[in-house]
Coordinates of N, CA, C and O in Angstrom, one line a residue:
X4 N 0.8 -1.2 0.0 CA 0.0 0.0 0.0 C 0.9 1.2 0.0 O 1.7 1.4 0.9
X5 N 0.7 2.1 -0.9 CA 1.4 3.4 -0.9 C 1.0 4.3 0.3 O -0.2 4.3 0.6
X6 N 1.9 4.9 0.9 CA 1.7 5.9 1.9 C 2.1 7.3 1.4 O 3.2 7.5 1.1
X7 N 1.1 8.1 1.3 CA 1.3 9.5 0.8 C 2.1 9.4 -0.6 O 3.0 10.1 -0.8
X8 N 1.7 8.5 -1.4 CA 2.3 8.4 -2.7 C 3.6 7.7 -2.8 O 4.2 7.5 -3.8
X9 N 4.1 7.2 -1.6 CA 5.3 6.4 -1.6 C 5.0 4.9 -1.3 O 4.1 4.6 -0.6
X10 N 5.9 4.0 -1.9 CA 5.7 2.6 -1.6 C 5.8 2.3 -0.2 O 6.5 3.0 0.6
X11 N 5.2 1.2 0.3 CA 5.3 0.8 1.7 C 6.7 0.2 2.0 O 7.3 -0.5 1.3
X12 N 7.2 0.6 3.2 CA 8.5 0.1 3.7 C 8.3 -1.4 3.9 O 7.3 -1.9 4.4
X13 N 9.4 -2.2 3.6 CA 9.4 -3.6 3.8 C 8.5 -4.4 3.0 O 8.3 -5.6 3.2
X14 N 7.9 -3.8 2.0 CA 7.1 -4.5 1.0 C 7.9 -5.6 0.3 O 8.9 -5.3 -0.2
X15 N 7.3 -6.8 0.3 CA 8.0 -7.9 -0.5 C 7.6 -7.7 -1.9 O 6.4 -7.7 -2.3
X16 N 8.6 -7.4 -2.8 CA 8.3 -7.1 -4.2 C 8.6 -8.3 -5.1 O 8.2 -8.4 -6.2
X17 N 9.4 -9.3 -4.6 CA 9.7 -10.5 -5.4 C 10.3 -11.5 -4.4 O 10.7 -11.2 -3.3
X18 N 10.3 -12.8 -4.9 CA 10.9 -13.9 -4.2 C 11.8 -14.6 -5.3 O 11.2 -15.0 -6.3
X19 N 13.1 -14.7 -5.0 CA 14.0 -15.4 -6.0 C 14.6 -16.5 -5.2 O 15.3 -16.3 -4.2
X20 N 14.4 -17.7 -5.7 CA 15.0 -18.9 -5.1 C 14.7 -19.0 -3.6 O 15.6 -19.4 -2.8
X21 N 13.5 -18.6 -3.3 CA 13.1 -18.7 -1.9 C 13.6 -17.5 -1.0 O 13.3 -17.4 0.2
X22 N 14.3 -16.5 -1.6 CA 14.8 -15.4 -0.8 C 13.9 -14.1 -1.2 O 13.8 -13.8 -2.4
X23 N 13.3 -13.5 -0.2 CA 12.5 -12.4 -0.4 C 13.3 -11.1 -0.7 O 14.4 -10.9 -0.2
X24 N 12.8 -10.4 -1.7 CA 13.4 -9.1 -2.1 C 12.4 -8.0 -1.5 O 11.2 -8.1 -1.9
X25 N 12.9 -7.1 -0.7 CA 12.1 -6.2 0.0 C 12.5 -4.8 -0.3 O 13.6 -4.5 -0.6
X26 N 11.5 -3.9 -0.2 CA 11.7 -2.5 -0.4 C 12.4 -1.9 0.8 O 12.0 -2.2 1.9
X27 N 13.5 -1.1 0.6 CA 14.2 -0.5 1.7 C 13.6 0.9 1.9 O 13.6 1.7 1.0
X28 N 13.2 1.1 3.1 CA 12.6 2.4 3.4 C 11.3 2.6 2.6 O 10.7 1.6 2.2
X29 N 11.0 3.8 2.2 CA 9.9 4.0 1.4 C 10.3 4.4 -0.1 O 9.4 4.9 -0.8
X30 N 11.5 4.1 -0.4 CA 12.0 4.4 -1.7 C 11.9 3.3 -2.7 O 11.2 2.4 -2.6
X31 N 12.7 3.4 -3.8 CA 12.7 2.4 -4.9 C 13.8 1.4 -4.8 O 14.0 0.5 -5.6
X32 N 14.6 1.4 -3.7 CA 15.7 0.5 -3.6 C 15.2 -0.9 -3.1 O 14.5 -0.9 -2.1
X33 N 15.5 -1.9 -3.8 CA 15.1 -3.3 -3.4 C 16.3 -4.1 -2.9 O 17.3 -4.1 -3.6
X34 N 16.2 -4.7 -1.7 CA 17.3 -5.4 -1.1 C 16.9 -6.8 -0.8 O 15.8 -7.1 -0.3
X35 N 17.8 -7.8 -1.0 CA 17.5 -9.1 -0.7 C 17.5 -9.3 0.8 O 18.3 -8.6 1.5
X36 N 16.7 -10.2 1.3 CA 16.5 -10.3 2.8 C 17.7 -11.1 3.3 O 18.0 -11.1 4.5
X37 N 18.5 -11.8 2.5 CA 19.7 -12.5 2.8 C 20.9 -11.8 2.3 O 20.9 -11.3 1.2
X38 N 22.0 -11.7 3.1 CA 23.2 -11.0 2.7 C 24.3 -12.1 2.6 O 24.2 -13.2 3.1
X39 N 25.3 -11.8 1.8 CA 26.5 -12.7 1.6 C 27.6 -12.0 2.4 O 28.0 -10.9 2.1
X40 N 28.1 -12.6 3.5 CA 29.2 -12.1 4.3 C 30.5 -12.6 3.8 O 30.7 -13.8 3.6
X41 N 31.5 -11.7 3.8 CA 32.8 -12.0 3.2 C 33.9 -11.9 4.3 O 35.1 -11.9 3.9
X42 N 33.6 -12.0 5.5 CA 34.6 -11.8 6.6 C 35.7 -12.8 6.5 O 36.9 -12.4 6.7
X43 N 35.5 -14.0 6.2 CA 36.6 -15.0 6.1 C 37.1 -15.2 4.7 O 38.1 -16.0 4.6
X44 N 36.6 -14.6 3.7 CA 37.1 -14.9 2.4 C 38.5 -14.3 2.3 O 38.8 -13.2 2.7
X45 N 39.4 -15.1 1.7 CA 40.8 -14.7 1.5 C 41.5 -14.6 2.8 O 42.5 -13.9 2.9
X46 N 41.0 -15.2 3.9 CA 41.6 -15.0 5.2 C 42.8 -16.0 5.5 O 43.0 -16.9 4.7
X47 N 43.5 -15.7 6.5 CA 44.5 -16.6 7.0 C 44.0 -17.8 7.8 O 44.8 -18.6 8.2
X48 N 42.7 -17.9 8.0 CA 42.1 -19.0 8.7 C 42.3 -20.3 7.9 O 42.3 -20.3 6.7
X49 N 42.6 -21.4 8.7 CA 43.0 -22.6 8.1 C 41.8 -23.2 7.2 O 42.1 -24.0 6.3
X50 N 40.6 -22.9 7.5 CA 39.5 -23.4 6.7 C 38.8 -22.3 5.9 O 37.6 -22.5 5.5
X51 N 39.5 -21.3 5.5 CA 38.9 -20.2 4.7 C 38.7 -20.8 3.3 O 39.4 -21.7 2.8
X52 N 37.6 -20.4 2.6 CA 37.3 -20.9 1.3 C 38.4 -20.5 0.3 O 38.9 -19.4 0.4
X53 N 38.6 -21.3 -0.7 CA 39.5 -21.0 -1.8 C 38.9 -19.9 -2.7 O 37.7 -19.6 -2.6
X54 N 39.7 -19.3 -3.5 CA 39.3 -18.3 -4.5 C 38.2 -18.9 -5.3 O 37.1 -18.2 -5.6
X55 N 38.4 -20.1 -5.8 CA 37.4 -20.8 -6.7 C 36.0 -21.0 -5.9 O 35.0 -20.7 -6.5
X56 N 36.1 -21.4 -4.6 CA 34.9 -21.5 -3.8 C 34.2 -20.2 -3.6 O 33.0 -20.1 -3.7
X57 N 35.0 -19.2 -3.4 CA 34.4 -17.8 -3.2 C 33.7 -17.4 -4.4 O 32.5 -16.9 -4.4
X58 N 34.3 -17.5 -5.6 CA 33.6 -17.1 -6.8 C 32.4 -18.0 -7.1 O 31.4 -17.4 -7.6
X59 N 32.4 -19.3 -6.8 CA 31.2 -20.1 -6.9 C 30.1 -19.7 -6.0 O 28.9 -19.6 -6.4
X60 N 30.4 -19.3 -4.8 CA 29.4 -18.8 -3.8 C 28.8 -17.5 -4.3 O 27.6 -17.3 -4.2
X61 N 29.7 -16.6 -4.8 CA 29.3 -15.3 -5.3 C 28.3 -15.5 -6.5 O 27.2 -14.9 -6.5
X62 N 28.7 -16.3 -7.4 CA 27.8 -16.6 -8.6 C 26.5 -17.2 -8.2 O 25.5 -16.8 -8.6
X63 N 26.5 -18.1 -7.2 CA 25.3 -18.8 -6.8 C 24.4 -17.8 -6.1 O 23.2 -17.7 -6.4
X64 N 24.9 -17.0 -5.2 CA 24.1 -16.1 -4.4 C 23.5 -15.0 -5.3 O 22.3 -14.7 -5.2
X65 N 24.4 -14.4 -6.2 CA 23.9 -13.2 -7.0 C 23.1 -13.7 -8.2 O 22.0 -13.2 -8.4
X66 N 23.7 -14.6 -9.0 CA 23.1 -14.9 -10.3 C 21.9 -15.9 -10.1 O 20.9 -15.7 -10.9
X67 N 21.9 -16.8 -9.2 CA 20.8 -17.7 -9.0 C 19.8 -17.3 -8.0 O 18.6 -17.5 -8.2
X68 N 20.2 -16.7 -6.9 CA 19.4 -16.4 -5.8 C 19.0 -15.0 -5.6 O 18.3 -14.6 -4.7
X69 N 19.5 -14.1 -6.5 CA 19.1 -12.7 -6.4 C 19.7 -11.9 -5.2 O 19.2 -10.8 -4.9
X70 N 20.7 -12.4 -4.5 CA 21.3 -11.7 -3.4 C 21.9 -10.4 -3.9 O 22.7 -10.5 -4.9
X71 N 21.6 -9.3 -3.4 CA 22.2 -8.0 -3.8 C 22.8 -7.2 -2.6 O 23.1 -6.1 -2.8
X72 N 22.9 -7.9 -1.5 CA 23.5 -7.3 -0.3 C 24.7 -8.1 0.1 O 24.6 -9.2 0.5
X73 N 25.9 -7.5 -0.1 CA 27.2 -8.1 0.1 C 27.9 -7.4 1.2 O 28.1 -6.2 1.1
X74 N 28.2 -8.1 2.3 CA 28.9 -7.5 3.4 C 30.4 -7.6 3.3 O 30.9 -8.7 3.4
X75 N 31.0 -6.5 3.0 CA 32.5 -6.5 3.0 C 32.9 -5.2 3.7 O 32.2 -4.3 3.9
X76 N 34.2 -5.2 4.0 CA 34.8 -4.1 4.7 C 36.3 -4.0 4.5 O 36.9 -5.0 4.2
X77 N 36.8 -2.8 4.6 CA 38.2 -2.7 4.3 C 39.1 -3.5 5.2 O 40.3 -3.8 4.9
X78 N 38.6 -3.8 6.4 CA 39.5 -4.6 7.3 C 39.3 -6.1 7.1 O 40.0 -6.9 7.8
X79 N 38.5 -6.6 6.2 CA 38.4 -8.0 5.9 C 39.5 -8.4 5.0 O 39.9 -7.7 4.2
X80 N 40.1 -9.6 5.2 CA 39.6 -10.7 5.9 C 40.0 -10.7 7.4 O 41.0 -10.0 7.8
X81 N 39.3 -11.4 8.2 CA 39.6 -11.7 9.6 C 39.7 -13.2 9.7 O 38.7 -13.9 9.5
X82 N 40.8 -13.7 10.1 CA 42.1 -13.0 10.4 C 42.9 -12.7 9.2 O 42.7 -13.4 8.1
X83 N 43.7 -11.8 9.3 CA 44.6 -11.4 8.1 C 46.0 -11.7 8.6 O 46.3 -11.9 9.7
X84 N 46.9 -11.7 7.6 CA 48.4 -11.8 7.9 C 49.2 -11.1 6.8 O 48.6 -10.5 5.9
X85 N 50.5 -11.3 6.8 CA 51.3 -10.6 5.8 C 51.0 -11.0 4.4 O 51.0 -10.3 3.4
X86 N 50.6 -12.3 4.2 CA 50.3 -12.9 2.9 C 48.9 -12.5 2.4 O 48.6 -12.4 1.3
X87 N 48.0 -12.4 3.4 CA 46.6 -12.1 3.1 C 46.2 -10.9 4.0 O 45.5 -11.0 5.0
X88 N 46.6 -9.7 3.5 CA 46.4 -8.5 4.3 C 45.0 -8.0 4.3 O 44.2 -8.4 3.5
X89 N 44.6 -7.0 5.2 CA 43.3 -6.4 5.2 C 43.1 -5.9 3.8 O 43.9 -5.3 3.2
X90 N 41.8 -6.0 3.3 CA 41.5 -5.6 2.0 C 41.4 -6.7 1.0 O 40.9 -6.5 -0.1
X91 N 41.9 -7.8 1.4 CA 42.0 -9.0 0.4 C 40.6 -9.5 0.0 O 40.4 -9.9 -1.1
X92 N 39.7 -9.4 0.9 CA 38.3 -9.8 0.6 C 37.7 -9.0 -0.5 O 37.1 -9.4 -1.5
X93 N 37.9 -7.7 -0.4 CA 37.4 -6.7 -1.4 C 38.1 -7.0 -2.8 O 37.5 -6.9 -3.8
X94 N 39.4 -7.2 -2.7 CA 40.2 -7.5 -3.9 C 39.7 -8.7 -4.6 O 39.5 -8.8 -5.9
X95 N 39.4 -9.7 -3.8 CA 38.9 -11.0 -4.4 C 37.5 -10.8 -5.1 O 37.3 -11.4 -6.2
X96 N 36.7 -10.0 -4.6 CA 35.4 -9.7 -5.2 C 35.5 -8.9 -6.4 O 34.8 -9.0 -7.4
X97 N 36.4 -7.9 -6.4 CA 36.6 -7.1 -7.6 C 36.2 -5.7 -7.4 O 35.3 -5.2 -7.0

């Protein structure tokens, strides 16, 4: 239902692969209800996913499931080291 000519906040506008796409605020931005977190991608953690696994997860989330909310930060990966410094997760994504 529009409110004063604006779309309703949190309106579900689509469902892709079981993931709801909702209106953010009262504007036109549509956000997936599920986010893809990159905190461990490219990290020094012994069980961090490989570059190939990361790309496969990114393709699956975005291309198949409509995820459009990706959590990354300049201090990722955690943990980092000299070989995999902060910012490596963002570099991996592009």
